[in-house]
């Protein structure tokens, strides 16, 4: 079967977008629930398609991690279906009046939440992103154009078929979800340059994908970047809580972006705290500066690169700092603008940290692991933005919308 | 004097940004008022610098329009100073708690408005943009990196000197306002690629500048694009109001982006309305389709390009449409997503227009000319965004900020 060109898919996305933008919440939620049902009903077909992808990937020498990301299971399919149902249960952001007022000349002004239009998702491996992302976009009234990796093409095709069929059964255009079947680099670049079609491009992937987006994309993007998150243990920290928070932030799920990668300790409590936390971080490879290493026998040496790295693993870089300023300077230099935490009982230190640390989220006396959409009560998230424009921090359905001014008058003209 | 490299300016911008981000509203407002005073006190120097720019531009063959945009006068200087004072009088957006709530686990979550950080402005000719843009950015706690055109370099340098001196007198770093003195294309491209430095790039200029930004910029941008605005006169329009609105939208100030460029008329009222409005649009060159031309003797022929053009002049494209759907289709095809207006007494038509027309602003029974920051009550504006990401429609100080999650706990860890 010949693949459809990216530009033709773009035209179809725009047509579908016009119809979807004014669809009722009830219709969109029906489509989401039908999609969940279809994914469960066609589970065997999806898993068979996934087996094809896995076999090809294994033959091409994919790593165990890559294969794990690519793999679907009964449990993962159920999680995808449940995710779609959960999104259906969330409030519809579209139509919300964000503000409204009357001007002195009688013009009634409202700012109303509306869909962005067409959202492009470019992602690697994980086929569950296909339904997670498309579900959130649909909820917010957006057409989704998906460009997954060639490694997952059979899985993605099978999942997209369910989503499209569900849309049609709910009375929406099938084209509210579109898959770019051409997985060449040329098609990816054409996709990133669909100016006037893609209103927002969201990459989900590693550093090389982000670099390609920055170099090639001409459409507006929201970058879901690295999380090089720090925990700073202040002179006035409750050290019991500090141990629990550091252990949780590093070890509860090391492979995710809101896990902590670096530990900063105030010099005044380094003696008391570092040996204790090192014991508690059992199984974590610690690397540190000279002052840290003097307190923890066997700790490796940290170089600049360690402080700048998102390990996503049971590894942590440690530094002793002279004071709060030292901690803020270190974070300013090495942080990625994702999540930064302080443990302290000192009000002034907490306030200065919150005010002066420039990140999507600052956390006082709690684990960095709370900075995701579900934990913050946003519902499902499409990513965590480390840029400042449009969305910052966890992005839920609200971040997949924009606003429109609606101005009503009675013949007013400007003097 | 050797010019400072763009990358060195970037480093200075980041240092200044850290200090400015936590400056009080009182200090920022003092800086803005001092800047206004200094611009007035150094008016003669600024005008002399402007004369240098004007002489060079004239020698290089600048058009009358270009020279007018470049020219400063006593009145324009006063408007710049008054603009800075007006911005000082607006509320400070920084620190506003956008939302706040407590999670079931006791975590207290706030979303707080904070500065974007460093804003890049790239613009052509008009030296008044220098103080207008830098003033708004400063109010919102942002460092401004300005890259004006070579034609205005002497004027811009003189104005920036006042802004920097005012900042220093108010106790802020001088570097809260920085001018890229190297006006080469290479420096402009380096400026657009200051990744990790410029948090938001706002171009103010014509189509070729926007095209360069799309092709070359790697930093996040907000595009202030064209305004190809329509007025649609519905079958149920009050024709007296329709005439007044069309005349105002087209003629009150034709050279601005919220002026109307096209007129769409429902076939049922074309006979009654078009000859009347054509007489009222005295001095406007009308071009139209066959049905329009049959009703207005002497009307020129409109081609596709006319319907797609932002004339910014006393010219208007006219089309007769069969119904509301025809009007919405036409706007969907040719509109630029800026401002679209309907004149009608029919509630259903008004509601469908507001819902189905995809633009930054939709207007019922009023002139398109109301869609700017001051008229909508936002205060001064830095531009009107025709993209959907981050900001849509008129952008005031609020749109020069982002939000940060501040999460306070008492030792919570994730289970």
Coordinates of C-alpha atoms in Angstrom, one line a residue, chain A residues 18 22 99 101 103 105 107 109 111 114 116-117 195 199-200 214 217-218 220-222 241 244-245 248 252 258 328-329 332 351 354-367 369-372 374-378 387-390 392-394 398 402-415, chain B residues 18 22 99 101 103 105 107 109 111 114 116-117 195 199-200 214 217-218 220-222 241 244-245 248 252 258 328-329 332 351 354-367 369-372 374-378 387-390 392-394 398 402-415:
Chain A
X18 CA -12.5 22.3 11.8
X22 CA -16.8 22.4 17.8
X99 CA -11.9 35.8 32.0
X101 CA -15.4 41.9 31.5
X103 CA -15.2 47.8 28.6
X105 CA -17.7 51.6 25.7
X107 CA -18.0 46.0 24.6
X109 CA -15.0 40.9 26.2
X111 CA -11.4 35.1 26.7
X114 CA -10.4 26.7 22.5
X116 CA -5.0 24.5 19.6
X117 CA -6.1 22.8 16.3
X195 CA 3.7 25.4 8.8
X199 CA -0.2 24.4 15.6
X200 CA 2.0 22.7 18.2
X214 CA 15.5 22.6 17.3
X217 CA 11.3 22.4 13.0
X218 CA 9.7 25.5 11.7
X220 CA 5.8 26.0 17.1
X221 CA 7.1 23.4 19.6
X222 CA 6.9 22.6 23.2
X241 CA 12.9 13.8 56.5
X244 CA 13.5 9.9 53.4
X245 CA 13.1 12.6 50.7
X248 CA 12.5 8.6 47.5
X252 CA 11.6 5.2 44.0
X258 CA 11.4 13.8 38.0
X328 CA 21.3 28.1 44.2
X329 CA 24.5 28.9 42.1
X332 CA 21.5 27.7 38.2
X351 CA 11.2 31.4 50.5
X354 CA 11.3 29.2 45.9
X355 CA 11.9 32.7 44.6
X356 CA 15.4 32.5 43.2
X357 CA 15.5 29.0 41.7
X358 CA 14.4 29.2 38.1
X359 CA 12.6 25.9 37.3
X360 CA 9.2 24.6 36.3
X361 CA 8.7 23.4 39.8
X362 CA 10.3 24.2 43.2
X363 CA 9.5 21.9 46.1
X364 CA 9.9 22.4 49.8
X365 CA 10.2 19.4 52.1
X366 CA 8.8 16.8 49.7
X367 CA 10.1 14.5 47.0
X369 CA 8.8 12.6 42.4
X370 CA 5.5 14.5 43.0
X371 CA 6.0 16.7 39.9
X372 CA 3.9 15.0 37.4
X374 CA -1.4 12.9 38.1
X375 CA 0.3 13.8 41.4
X376 CA -0.4 17.5 41.0
X377 CA -4.1 16.8 40.2
X378 CA -4.0 17.7 36.5
X387 CA 10.7 25.5 28.4
X388 CA 8.9 28.6 29.6
X389 CA 6.8 29.5 26.6
X390 CA 3.2 28.3 26.5
X392 CA 5.9 25.0 32.0
X393 CA 6.0 21.9 34.1
X394 CA 3.5 19.0 33.8
X398 CA -5.4 22.6 29.6
X402 CA -5.3 28.2 23.7
X403 CA -7.7 31.1 24.1
X404 CA -9.7 33.2 21.7
X405 CA -11.0 36.7 22.4
X406 CA -14.8 36.9 21.8
X407 CA -15.9 40.5 21.7
X408 CA -19.6 41.4 21.5
X409 CA -20.9 44.9 20.8
X410 CA -23.8 46.8 19.5
X411 CA -22.4 48.7 16.7
X412 CA -19.3 50.2 18.4
X413 CA -16.7 51.9 16.2
X414 CA -13.4 53.3 17.2
X415 CA -13.0 57.1 17.6
Chain B
X18 CA 18.7 36.5 37.9
X22 CA 13.3 39.0 42.1
X99 CA -4.2 29.0 41.2
X101 CA -4.9 24.1 46.1
X103 CA -3.6 17.7 47.4
X105 CA -1.6 14.0 50.8
X107 CA 1.0 19.0 49.6
X109 CA 0.4 23.5 45.3
X111 CA 1.1 28.1 40.4
X114 CA 7.2 34.6 37.2
X116 CA 10.1 34.5 31.3
X117 CA 13.7 35.6 31.9
X195 CA 19.5 28.6 23.0
X199 CA 13.5 32.4 26.6
X200 CA 11.2 34.1 24.1
X214 CA 11.0 30.6 10.9
X217 CA 15.6 30.7 14.9
X218 CA 16.2 27.8 17.3
X220 CA 11.1 29.7 21.2
X221 CA 9.3 32.5 19.3
X222 CA 6.0 34.3 19.4
X241 CA -24.5 49.7 11.8
X244 CA -20.5 52.4 10.2
X245 CA -18.5 49.3 11.2
X248 CA -14.4 52.3 10.7
X252 CA -10.1 54.8 10.6
X258 CA -6.4 45.2 12.9
X328 CA -16.8 31.0 7.3
X329 CA -15.3 29.0 4.4
X332 CA -10.9 29.8 6.9
X351 CA -22.8 32.2 18.0
X354 CA -17.8 33.0 17.2
X355 CA -17.5 29.2 17.6
X356 CA -16.4 28.2 14.1
X357 CA -14.1 31.0 13.0
X358 CA -10.6 30.2 14.1
X359 CA -8.9 33.5 15.0
X360 CA -7.2 35.3 17.9
X361 CA -10.3 37.4 18.2
X362 CA -13.9 37.2 16.9
X363 CA -16.1 40.3 17.0
X364 CA -19.8 40.7 16.9
X365 CA -21.3 44.0 15.8
X366 CA -18.2 46.1 16.4
X367 CA -15.2 47.3 14.5
X369 CA -10.1 48.1 15.2
X370 CA -10.9 47.3 18.9
X371 CA -8.6 44.4 18.9
X372 CA -5.5 45.9 20.5
X374 CA -5.2 49.3 25.1
X375 CA -8.8 48.9 23.7
X376 CA -9.2 45.5 25.4
X377 CA -7.9 46.9 28.7
X378 CA -4.6 45.0 28.8
X387 CA 0.0 32.0 16.5
X388 CA -1.7 29.9 19.1
X389 CA 1.1 28.8 21.3
X390 CA 1.7 30.8 24.5
X392 CA -3.0 34.6 21.1
X393 CA -4.2 38.1 20.2
X394 CA -2.9 41.2 21.9
X398 CA 0.9 39.1 31.3
X402 CA 5.2 32.2 32.6
X403 CA 4.3 30.3 35.7
X404 CA 6.2 28.1 38.1
X405 CA 4.8 25.4 40.4
X406 CA 5.6 26.0 44.0
X407 CA 4.9 22.9 46.1
X408 CA 5.2 22.9 49.9
X409 CA 5.1 19.8 52.0
X410 CA 6.1 18.4 55.3
X411 CA 8.3 15.4 54.4
X412 CA 6.0 13.8 51.8
X413 CA 7.5 11.0 49.7
X414 CA 5.8 9.1 46.9
X415 CA 4.5 5.6 47.5

